[in-house]
Coordinates of C-alpha atoms and ligand atoms in Angstrom, one line a residue:
M1 CA -23.9 20.6 -12.9
D2 CA -24.9 16.9 -12.1
R3 CA -23.2 14.4 -10.1
V4 CA -20.2 12.6 -12.7
V5 CA -21.3 9.0 -13.2
M6 CA -18.5 6.8 -13.1
P7 CA -18.0 4.8 -16.6
T8 CA -18.3 0.7 -16.0
Q9 CA -18.1 -2.4 -17.9
N10 CA -21.0 -3.3 -19.8
P11 CA -23.2 -5.9 -17.9
A12 CA -23.3 -8.2 -21.2
E13 CA -19.7 -8.5 -20.9
R14 CA -19.1 -8.6 -17.6
I15 CA -20.9 -11.5 -16.4
H16 CA -18.4 -13.4 -18.2
N17 CA -15.3 -12.2 -16.7
F18 CA -13.6 -11.4 -13.0
K19 CA -12.3 -7.5 -14.4
E20 CA -13.6 -4.7 -12.5
V21 CA -16.6 -3.5 -12.8
A22 CA -16.3 0.3 -12.1
L23 CA -13.5 1.7 -14.6
G24 CA -12.7 4.6 -12.1
F25 CA -12.4 8.8 -13.1
T26 CA -10.7 9.8 -16.2
P27 CA -8.5 13.0 -15.3
S28 CA -11.2 15.1 -17.2
L29 CA -14.1 13.1 -15.3
A30 CA -12.3 13.6 -12.1
L31 CA -11.9 17.5 -12.3
E32 CA -15.2 17.6 -13.4
E33 CA -16.8 15.9 -10.2
A34 CA -13.6 17.9 -7.9
S35 CA -15.2 21.3 -9.4
R36 CA -18.7 20.4 -7.8
C37 CA -17.1 20.5 -4.2
L38 CA -18.3 23.6 -2.8
G39 CA -15.6 24.0 -0.1
C40 CA -17.7 24.4 3.0
K41 CA -16.3 26.0 5.6
N42 CA -17.6 23.4 8.3
P43 CA -18.1 20.7 6.0
P44 CA -20.5 18.0 7.1
C45 CA -19.1 15.3 5.0
M46 CA -16.3 15.0 7.2
A47 CA -18.4 14.3 10.3
G48 CA -19.6 11.1 8.1
C49 CA -16.0 9.5 7.6
P50 CA -14.6 7.2 10.5
V51 CA -11.4 8.2 10.0
G52 CA -11.7 11.8 9.8
V53 CA -10.5 12.2 6.1
K54 CA -10.0 15.9 5.2
I55 CA -12.4 16.0 2.3
P56 CA -12.7 19.4 1.0
T57 CA -8.8 20.2 1.3
F58 CA -8.3 16.9 -1.0
I59 CA -10.7 17.7 -3.6
S60 CA -9.6 21.4 -3.9
Q61 CA -6.2 20.2 -4.3
V62 CA -7.3 17.5 -7.4
K63 CA -8.9 20.7 -8.5
A64 CA -5.6 22.5 -8.3
G65 CA -3.9 19.7 -10.3
D66 CA -1.6 18.9 -6.9
M67 CA -2.2 15.1 -6.8
D68 CA 0.9 14.3 -4.5
G69 CA -0.6 16.9 -1.8
A70 CA -4.3 15.3 -2.7
Y71 CA -2.8 12.1 -1.6
R72 CA -0.8 13.4 1.1
T73 CA -3.8 15.3 2.9
I74 CA -5.9 11.5 2.6
T75 CA -3.2 9.4 4.0
I76 CA -2.5 11.5 6.6
D77 CA -5.8 9.6 8.0
N78 CA -6.4 6.7 5.7
N79 CA -3.7 4.2 4.8
L80 CA -5.9 2.3 2.4
P81 CA -7.4 4.8 0.3
A82 CA -7.7 2.8 -3.1
I83 CA -9.4 0.0 -1.2
C84 CA -11.6 2.8 0.7
G85 CA -12.1 4.5 -2.5
R86 CA -13.8 1.4 -4.0
V87 CA -15.7 -0.8 -1.3
C88 CA -16.3 1.7 1.4
P89 CA -20.3 2.7 2.2
Q90 CA -20.0 6.1 1.2
E91 CA -23.4 6.7 0.5
H92 CA -24.0 6.1 4.0
Q93 CA -21.0 7.9 5.1
C94 CA -19.4 11.2 4.0
E95 CA -21.5 11.8 0.8
N96 CA -24.5 11.2 2.6
L97 CA -24.2 14.4 4.5
C98 CA -22.5 16.0 1.4
V99 CA -25.1 19.3 1.0
R100 CA -25.6 19.0 -2.8
K101 CA -27.2 15.6 -2.3
V102 CA -31.0 16.7 -2.3
K103 CA -31.1 19.8 -4.6
L104 CA -27.8 20.2 -5.9
G105 CA -27.1 17.6 -8.5
G106 CA -26.5 14.6 -6.4
S107 CA -23.5 14.5 -3.3
V108 CA -20.0 15.0 -4.6
A109 CA -18.3 11.7 -5.6
I110 CA -16.3 11.4 -2.4
G111 CA -15.1 7.9 -3.1
A112 CA -14.6 7.8 -6.8
L113 CA -12.4 11.0 -6.2
E114 CA -10.5 8.9 -3.4
R115 CA -10.2 6.2 -5.8
Y116 CA -8.7 8.4 -8.1
V117 CA -5.7 10.2 -6.0
A118 CA -4.9 6.4 -4.4
D119 CA -4.7 4.8 -7.7
W120 CA -3.0 7.6 -9.3
A121 CA -0.1 7.4 -6.0
L122 CA 0.0 3.8 -7.0
D123 CA 0.6 4.1 -10.3
N124 CA 3.4 6.5 -9.4
G125 CA 5.2 4.6 -6.8
V126 CA 4.4 7.2 -3.8
M127 CA 5.2 5.6 -0.6
P128 CA 4.1 6.6 3.2
E129 CA 7.0 8.5 4.9
K130 CA 8.5 6.6 8.2
R131 CA 9.8 8.1 11.3
D132 CA 12.9 6.3 12.5
S133 CA 13.1 5.6 16.2
N134 CA 12.2 2.1 16.3
R135 CA 12.0 2.0 20.2
F136 CA 8.9 -0.3 20.7
K137 CA 8.2 -3.7 19.6
V138 CA 4.0 -4.3 18.7
A139 CA 2.5 -7.8 17.0
V140 CA -0.3 -7.4 15.2
V141 CA -2.9 -10.6 15.4
G142 CA -4.9 -10.4 11.6
S143 CA -4.0 -8.8 8.5
G144 CA -7.3 -7.6 7.7
P145 CA -8.1 -3.7 7.8
A146 CA -8.0 -3.4 11.2
G147 CA -4.5 -5.1 11.5
L148 CA -3.3 -3.0 8.6
T149 CA -4.2 0.2 9.9
C150 CA -2.6 -0.5 13.4
A151 CA 0.3 -1.7 11.6
S152 CA 0.9 1.0 9.6
D153 CA -0.3 4.2 11.8
L154 CA 2.5 2.1 14.3
A155 CA 5.0 1.7 11.7
K156 CA 4.8 5.5 10.7
A157 CA 5.5 6.4 14.1
G158 CA 8.5 4.7 14.7
V159 CA 7.4 1.4 16.2
N160 CA 8.6 -2.2 14.9
V161 CA 5.5 -4.0 14.2
T162 CA 5.0 -7.5 13.2
I163 CA 1.9 -9.0 11.9
F164 CA 1.1 -12.5 12.6
E165 CA -1.6 -13.7 9.8
A166 CA -3.4 -17.3 10.1
L167 CA -3.8 -17.5 5.9
H168 CA -1.0 -17.6 3.7
E169 CA -1.8 -14.3 2.2
V170 CA -2.3 -11.1 3.5
G171 CA -5.3 -8.7 3.6
G172 CA -8.2 -10.7 5.3
V173 CA -11.6 -10.5 3.8
L174 CA -9.7 -8.1 1.1
V175 CA -8.1 -11.0 -0.2
Y176 CA -10.9 -13.6 0.5
G177 CA -13.5 -11.9 0.9
I178 CA -14.5 -9.4 -1.2
P179 CA -14.3 -10.3 -5.4
E180 CA -11.8 -9.4 -7.9
F181 CA -14.4 -7.5 -10.1
R182 CA -14.9 -5.0 -7.1
L183 CA -11.5 -5.1 -5.8
P184 CA -8.7 -6.4 -7.7
K185 CA -6.1 -8.3 -5.6
E186 CA -2.9 -6.7 -7.6
L187 CA -4.4 -3.5 -6.2
V188 CA -4.5 -4.9 -2.7
K189 CA -1.2 -6.3 -3.0
K190 CA 0.2 -2.9 -3.6
E191 CA -1.5 -1.1 -0.3
I192 CA 0.0 -3.9 1.1
A193 CA 3.5 -3.5 -0.3
K194 CA 3.3 -0.1 1.4
L195 CA 3.7 -1.5 4.8
A196 CA 6.8 -3.2 3.9
S197 CA 8.3 0.0 3.0
L198 CA 7.7 1.3 6.2
G199 CA 9.7 -2.1 7.9
V200 CA 6.3 -4.1 8.9
K201 CA 7.1 -7.7 9.2
I202 CA 4.8 -10.1 8.3
E203 CA 4.5 -14.0 9.3
T204 CA 1.7 -15.7 7.3
N205 CA 0.5 -19.3 7.9
V206 CA 0.7 -18.4 11.8
V207 CA -2.6 -19.2 13.8
V208 CA -2.3 -17.3 16.9
G209 CA -3.9 -19.8 19.3
K210 CA -2.5 -22.7 17.7
T211 CA 1.1 -21.9 16.6
I212 CA 1.6 -19.2 18.9
F213 CA -0.6 -17.8 21.9
V214 CA -1.6 -14.5 23.0
H215 CA 0.4 -14.7 26.2
E216 CA 3.7 -15.5 24.3
L217 CA 3.1 -13.0 22.4
L218 CA 2.5 -10.6 25.7
D219 CA 5.9 -11.9 26.9
E220 CA 8.0 -10.8 23.6
F221 CA 6.1 -7.6 22.5
D222 CA 5.5 -4.3 24.4
A223 CA 1.8 -4.6 23.3
V224 CA -0.6 -6.5 21.1
F225 CA -3.2 -5.6 18.9
I226 CA -6.0 -8.3 17.9
G227 CA -7.8 -7.6 14.7
T228 CA -9.0 -11.4 14.0
G229 CA -12.1 -10.4 12.0
A230 CA -15.5 -12.2 12.1
G231 CA -14.9 -15.3 10.1
L232 CA -17.4 -17.9 11.1
P233 CA -20.3 -18.3 9.1
M234 CA -23.8 -18.8 10.3
F235 CA -26.2 -21.4 8.7
L236 CA -29.9 -21.5 8.5
G237 CA -30.8 -24.3 10.3
V238 CA -32.8 -26.1 8.1
K239 CA -33.4 -29.3 6.7
G240 CA -31.0 -30.5 4.4
E241 CA -28.1 -28.2 4.9
N242 CA -25.4 -30.8 4.7
L243 CA -26.3 -32.0 1.2
S244 CA -23.4 -32.0 -1.4
G245 CA -23.8 -28.3 -3.3
V246 CA -24.8 -26.2 0.0
Y247 CA -21.7 -24.0 0.6
S248 CA -21.3 -20.9 3.2
A249 CA -20.6 -17.5 1.1
N250 CA -17.3 -17.2 2.7
E251 CA -15.9 -20.6 1.8
Y252 CA -17.7 -20.4 -1.7
L253 CA -15.6 -16.9 -2.1
T254 CA -12.5 -17.9 -0.6
R255 CA -12.2 -20.5 -2.8
V256 CA -13.0 -18.5 -5.6
N257 CA -11.2 -15.2 -4.8
L258 CA -8.1 -17.0 -3.2
M259 CA -7.6 -20.4 -4.6
K260 CA -8.8 -18.9 -8.2
A261 CA -11.2 -21.5 -8.4
Y262 CA -13.0 -20.0 -11.4
E263 CA -9.5 -20.7 -13.4
E264 CA -9.1 -24.1 -15.0
S265 CA -5.7 -24.6 -13.6
S266 CA -6.9 -24.2 -10.3
S267 CA -6.1 -26.9 -7.4
T268 CA -9.1 -25.6 -5.7
P269 CA -12.5 -27.3 -7.5
I270 CA -15.7 -25.4 -7.1
L271 CA -19.1 -26.8 -8.2
K272 CA -20.4 -24.4 -11.2
G273 CA -24.4 -24.9 -10.4
K274 CA -26.5 -24.3 -13.3
S275 CA -29.3 -22.5 -11.1
V276 CA -28.1 -20.8 -7.6
V277 CA -29.6 -19.7 -4.8
V278 CA -28.5 -17.5 -2.7
V279 CA -29.8 -17.0 0.8
G280 CA -29.2 -13.1 2.0
A281 CA -29.0 -9.6 1.2
G282 CA -26.2 -8.1 2.7
N283 CA -22.7 -7.3 0.3
V284 CA -21.6 -11.1 1.2
A285 CA -25.1 -12.4 -0.7
M286 CA -24.0 -9.8 -3.6
D287 CA -21.0 -10.7 -4.0
A288 CA -21.9 -14.5 -3.9
S289 CA -24.9 -13.8 -6.3
R290 CA -22.6 -12.1 -8.5
T291 CA -19.1 -14.6 -8.5
A292 CA -22.3 -17.7 -9.6
R293 CA -23.1 -15.6 -12.5
R294 CA -19.7 -15.3 -13.5
L295 CA -19.3 -18.8 -13.2
G296 CA -22.4 -19.4 -15.7
A297 CA -25.5 -19.8 -13.2
E298 CA -28.5 -18.2 -13.3
V299 CA -28.7 -16.9 -9.9
T300 CA -32.2 -16.1 -7.2
L301 CA -31.6 -14.4 -4.2
V302 CA -33.6 -15.1 -1.4
Y303 CA -34.2 -12.8 1.5
R304 CA -36.9 -12.9 3.9
R305 CA -37.6 -8.4 3.9
S306 CA -38.1 -6.5 1.3
R307 CA -35.8 -4.5 -1.1
A308 CA -35.8 -1.3 1.1
E309 CA -34.3 -3.5 4.4
M310 CA -31.4 -5.0 2.2
P311 CA -28.2 -4.3 3.8
A312 CA -26.2 -4.2 1.1
R313 CA -24.4 -1.2 -0.2
E314 CA -26.9 0.3 -3.3
E315 CA -24.1 0.0 -6.0
E316 CA -23.9 -3.9 -5.5
I317 CA -27.5 -4.1 -5.6
L318 CA -28.1 -1.8 -9.0
H319 CA -24.9 -4.1 -10.5
A320 CA -26.6 -7.3 -9.3
E321 CA -29.6 -6.4 -10.8
E322 CA -27.8 -5.2 -14.1
E323 CA -26.2 -8.5 -14.0
G324 CA -29.6 -10.5 -14.2
I325 CA -29.8 -11.7 -10.9
K326 CA -33.3 -12.5 -9.9
F327 CA -34.4 -11.1 -6.5
N328 CA -36.8 -13.5 -4.9
L329 CA -37.9 -11.2 -2.2
L330 CA -39.9 -11.9 1.3
T331 CA -39.0 -15.1 1.0
N332 CA -37.7 -17.7 3.5
P333 CA -36.2 -20.7 3.0
V334 CA -37.4 -23.7 5.5
E335 CA -36.0 -26.7 3.7
I336 CA -33.0 -27.8 0.9
L337 CA -34.4 -30.6 -0.9
G338 CA -32.0 -33.3 -2.0
E339 CA -31.6 -36.3 -4.5
G340 CA -28.7 -38.6 -4.3
G341 CA -27.4 -36.6 -1.6
K342 CA -26.9 -33.7 -3.5
V343 CA -29.4 -30.6 -4.1
S344 CA -32.2 -30.4 -6.4
G345 CA -34.4 -27.7 -4.6
M346 CA -35.2 -25.6 -2.0
R347 CA -38.7 -25.5 0.0
L348 CA -40.0 -21.8 0.9
V349 CA -42.3 -19.7 2.8
K350 CA -43.9 -16.4 1.6
M351 CA -43.2 -13.4 4.4
A352 CA -45.1 -10.1 5.2
L353 CA -43.5 -7.4 7.3
G354 CA -44.6 -6.9 10.8
E355 CA -43.6 -4.2 13.7
P356 CA -40.3 -2.9 13.6
D357 CA -37.6 -5.7 15.8
A358 CA -34.6 -4.9 17.8
S359 CA -32.7 -3.6 14.8
G360 CA -35.3 -1.5 13.9
R361 CA -36.2 -3.2 11.1
R362 CA -39.7 -4.2 10.3
R363 CA -40.2 -8.1 11.7
P364 CA -41.1 -10.7 8.9
V365 CA -43.8 -12.8 9.9
V366 CA -44.4 -16.0 8.1
V367 CA -48.1 -15.9 5.8
E368 CA -50.2 -18.9 6.2
G369 CA -50.2 -21.5 3.5
S370 CA -47.4 -19.7 1.2
E371 CA -45.3 -22.8 1.4
H372 CA -43.6 -23.7 -2.3
E373 CA -41.1 -25.3 -3.8
I374 CA -38.3 -24.1 -6.6
K375 CA -35.6 -26.0 -8.0
C376 CA -31.8 -25.6 -8.0
D377 CA -28.5 -27.6 -7.9
Q378 CA -26.4 -25.3 -5.7
V379 CA -27.6 -23.3 -2.4
I380 CA -25.2 -20.8 -1.0
V381 CA -25.8 -19.2 2.8
A382 CA -24.9 -15.6 3.3
L383 CA -26.2 -14.7 6.5
G384 CA -23.6 -13.2 8.8
T385 CA -20.6 -14.4 10.4
S386 CA -19.6 -13.9 14.0
P387 CA -15.8 -14.2 15.2
N388 CA -13.8 -17.4 15.4
P389 CA -13.4 -18.8 19.2
I390 CA -9.8 -19.9 18.4
I391 CA -7.9 -16.8 20.2
K392 CA -11.3 -17.1 22.8
N393 CA -10.8 -21.0 23.6
S394 CA -6.9 -20.2 23.9
F395 CA -6.6 -17.6 26.3
K396 CA -9.0 -17.3 29.0
D397 CA -7.7 -14.6 30.6
L398 CA -9.3 -12.1 28.0
A399 CA -13.1 -11.4 28.3
F400 CA -15.3 -12.2 25.5
S401 CA -19.1 -11.0 24.9
P402 CA -21.5 -13.3 25.3
K403 CA -21.9 -13.3 21.3
G404 CA -18.2 -13.9 21.2
T405 CA -17.0 -10.8 20.4
I406 CA -13.9 -9.1 22.3
L407 CA -14.9 -6.5 24.8
A408 CA -12.6 -3.8 24.2
D409 CA -13.5 0.2 24.9
E410 CA -13.4 2.7 22.2
D411 CA -9.5 2.7 22.5
G412 CA -9.5 -0.3 21.4
K413 CA -8.3 -1.2 25.4
T414 CA -9.6 -5.1 26.6
N415 CA -9.1 -6.3 30.3
V416 CA -5.4 -7.7 29.9
D417 CA -2.8 -4.8 30.1
R418 CA -1.2 -3.9 26.8
L419 CA -3.5 -5.8 25.0
Y420 CA -5.7 -4.1 22.7
A421 CA -8.4 -5.4 20.0
G422 CA -10.5 -4.0 17.0
G423 CA -12.6 -4.1 13.9
D424 CA -14.9 -7.3 13.3
A425 CA -13.5 -9.5 16.3
I426 CA -15.0 -6.7 18.8
T427 CA -17.8 -5.6 16.6
G428 CA -18.4 -8.6 15.0
A429 CA -19.4 -8.2 10.8
A430 CA -19.4 -4.9 10.2
T431 CA -17.6 -2.0 7.5
L432 CA -14.0 -2.1 6.4
I433 CA -13.7 1.7 7.5
L434 CA -15.2 1.1 10.8
A435 CA -12.2 -1.7 11.3
M436 CA -10.0 1.0 10.0
G437 CA -10.6 3.4 12.4
A438 CA -10.6 1.0 15.3
G439 CA -7.1 0.0 14.1
K440 CA -6.0 3.8 14.0
K441 CA -7.7 3.8 17.8
S442 CA -6.0 1.4 19.2
A443 CA -2.1 2.3 17.8
S444 CA -2.9 5.8 19.1
S445 CA -3.7 4.3 22.4
I446 CA -0.8 1.8 22.3
L447 CA 2.0 4.6 21.5
N448 CA 0.1 6.7 24.2
Q449 CA 0.5 3.8 27.0
L450 CA 4.1 2.7 25.8
Q451 CA 5.6 6.4 25.8
S452 CA 3.8 7.3 29.1
A453 CA 5.3 3.8 30.7
E454 CA 9.0 5.7 28.8
K455 CA 8.7 8.5 31.1
Ligands
LIG501 C1 -17.7 -10.9 1.0 C2 -17.9 -9.8 1.9 C3 -17.9 -8.5 1.4 C4 -17.6 -7.2 1.8 N1 -17.9 -5.9 1.5 C5 -17.7 -5.0 2.3 C6 -17.9 -3.5 1.5 O1 -18.2 -3.7 0.4 N2 -17.7 -2.7 2.2 C7 -17.0 -2.6 3.6 O2 -17.1 -1.7 4.1 N3 -17.1 -3.9 4.3 C8 -17.4 -4.9 3.5 N4 -17.3 -6.0 4.0 C9 -17.0 -6.1 5.4 C10 -15.0 -5.9 5.9 O3 -14.6 -6.3 4.8 C11 -15.1 -5.9 7.3 O4 -15.9 -5.3 8.1 C12 -13.6 -6.1 7.7 O5 -12.6 -6.9 6.9 C13 -13.4 -6.2 8.9 O6 -11.6 -6.6 8.8 P1 -10.9 -6.9 10.3 O7 -9.5 -6.5 10.0 O8 -11.5 -6.7 11.7 O9 -11.4 -8.2 9.7 P2 -11.1 -9.4 8.6 O10 -10.7 -8.7 7.2 O11 -11.7 -10.6 8.6 O12 -9.5 -10.1 9.0 C14 -9.3 -10.4 9.6 C15 -8.1 -11.5 9.5 O13 -7.5 -12.2 10.5 C16 -6.7 -13.3 10.5 N5 -7.2 -14.2 11.7 C17 -8.4 -14.7 12.1 N6 -7.6 -15.5 13.2 C18 -6.5 -15.6 13.4 C19 -5.7 -16.1 14.2 N7 -6.2 -16.7 15.2 N8 -4.4 -15.9 14.2 C20 -3.8 -15.5 13.1 N9 -4.8 -14.6 12.3 C21 -6.1 -14.5 12.5 C22 -7.6 -13.7 9.0 O14 -7.4 -14.7 8.6 C23 -8.1 -12.5 8.7 O15 -6.7 -12.1 7.7 C24 -17.3 -7.2 3.6 C25 -16.8 -8.7 4.0 C26 -17.3 -9.9 3.4 C27 -17.4 -11.0 3.9

């Protein structure tokens, strides 16, 4: 039995809309795929899940038609399954270790089944269960996957949780970064509404380190968790980067996702280039390219390594190719060209792959005499991000790495008593599920610390 393929919107249609590309399993497709799971006694897939979801158990419940049971099983370990089912890199995690992967028709589509169960629960208004004790008060800074998971686990244990979020919307990268066509925002809202049902208070438009300070939160709350992410974009550092028409992928995606710049009625304008160059090859670069395509552009992605080294999820790369994004690989920008203050083109060099560097990937080296120019009217830079320095600059007691990430142990403990941190704020830009895992670990250590102090 081969892996069941999830239906998707036709590429020719979807490049003209922002509706979700992957359409999800129908009940019969879900049953067919669930039946492929071998129910291994020592399931290798579980070792690949950073939050330890009991994968064969929930899949066997799907097979038996026990959707409520399947949902309860997943949510013991994962508070945001509708989101993880859509954007988690399963191909490198649980599905990569599935025993069916190589010779038995392909890995079981664990992510697609998780999404199927989570969507069923959202459609049927299933809410998480909460214990009533309300003994402790914890502040969570940042409402991305790390903060939401930490808040959710604490609230489920009966803790009074308040989330402080700098933006006017809750969800972090889930709302401002990942586009609607990969992760519908209504769905993110529904997942977040579950927190309100657990009694979590959310204060938006509060920039901790500006509006209120970490030491004030430590005075008012029994413990504080920082999950402020890594939202500060990196740039190329080449001539022409200040020209009109150059965007960081962060700004570009935020304007489109959060401010709905693609709608005519939006109050946030965005340049709709006709010929757009996106620099980078991670998920962020794919999202920016596919967004620009939907806004009517011919898009070229420029990356200094080869396809094998592209860090984006395989599904995103395939979807980008299907949508007509051109990949200009082994190529690096050296200058953004302009006319009248606006982008008019790019000067590039060809690259070849040398010996592996510290990341284990082969180091790109410039090919002599390969300089050439291409025309374009917009450039989007997607080279990665680092943590915003607001917390660092406003709370000198906290220890940071030279890269600006918060130093915390694997339980999320920082050098400051009762102060925990997790997610991209401590790892630098990583993945949703790693941020969720960090939020979970911190919630558990916060509970341990508060309960021990009570004894
Ligand atoms: C465009 C894009 C696409 C991605 N695609 C994928 C994908 O497909 N799969 C995947 O696994 N990962 C993906 N990632 C990475 C993943 O989204 C992140 O690793 C994850 O969101 C990190 O979670 P976090 O909670 O640590 O931080 P974030 O999601 O960044 O949330 C941090 C929150 O803290 C808030 N904040 C910051 N400073 C303050 C402050 N001083 N006071 C109050 N609030 C503050 C921010 O506004 C934000 O809401 C993507 C990232 C981007 C940018």
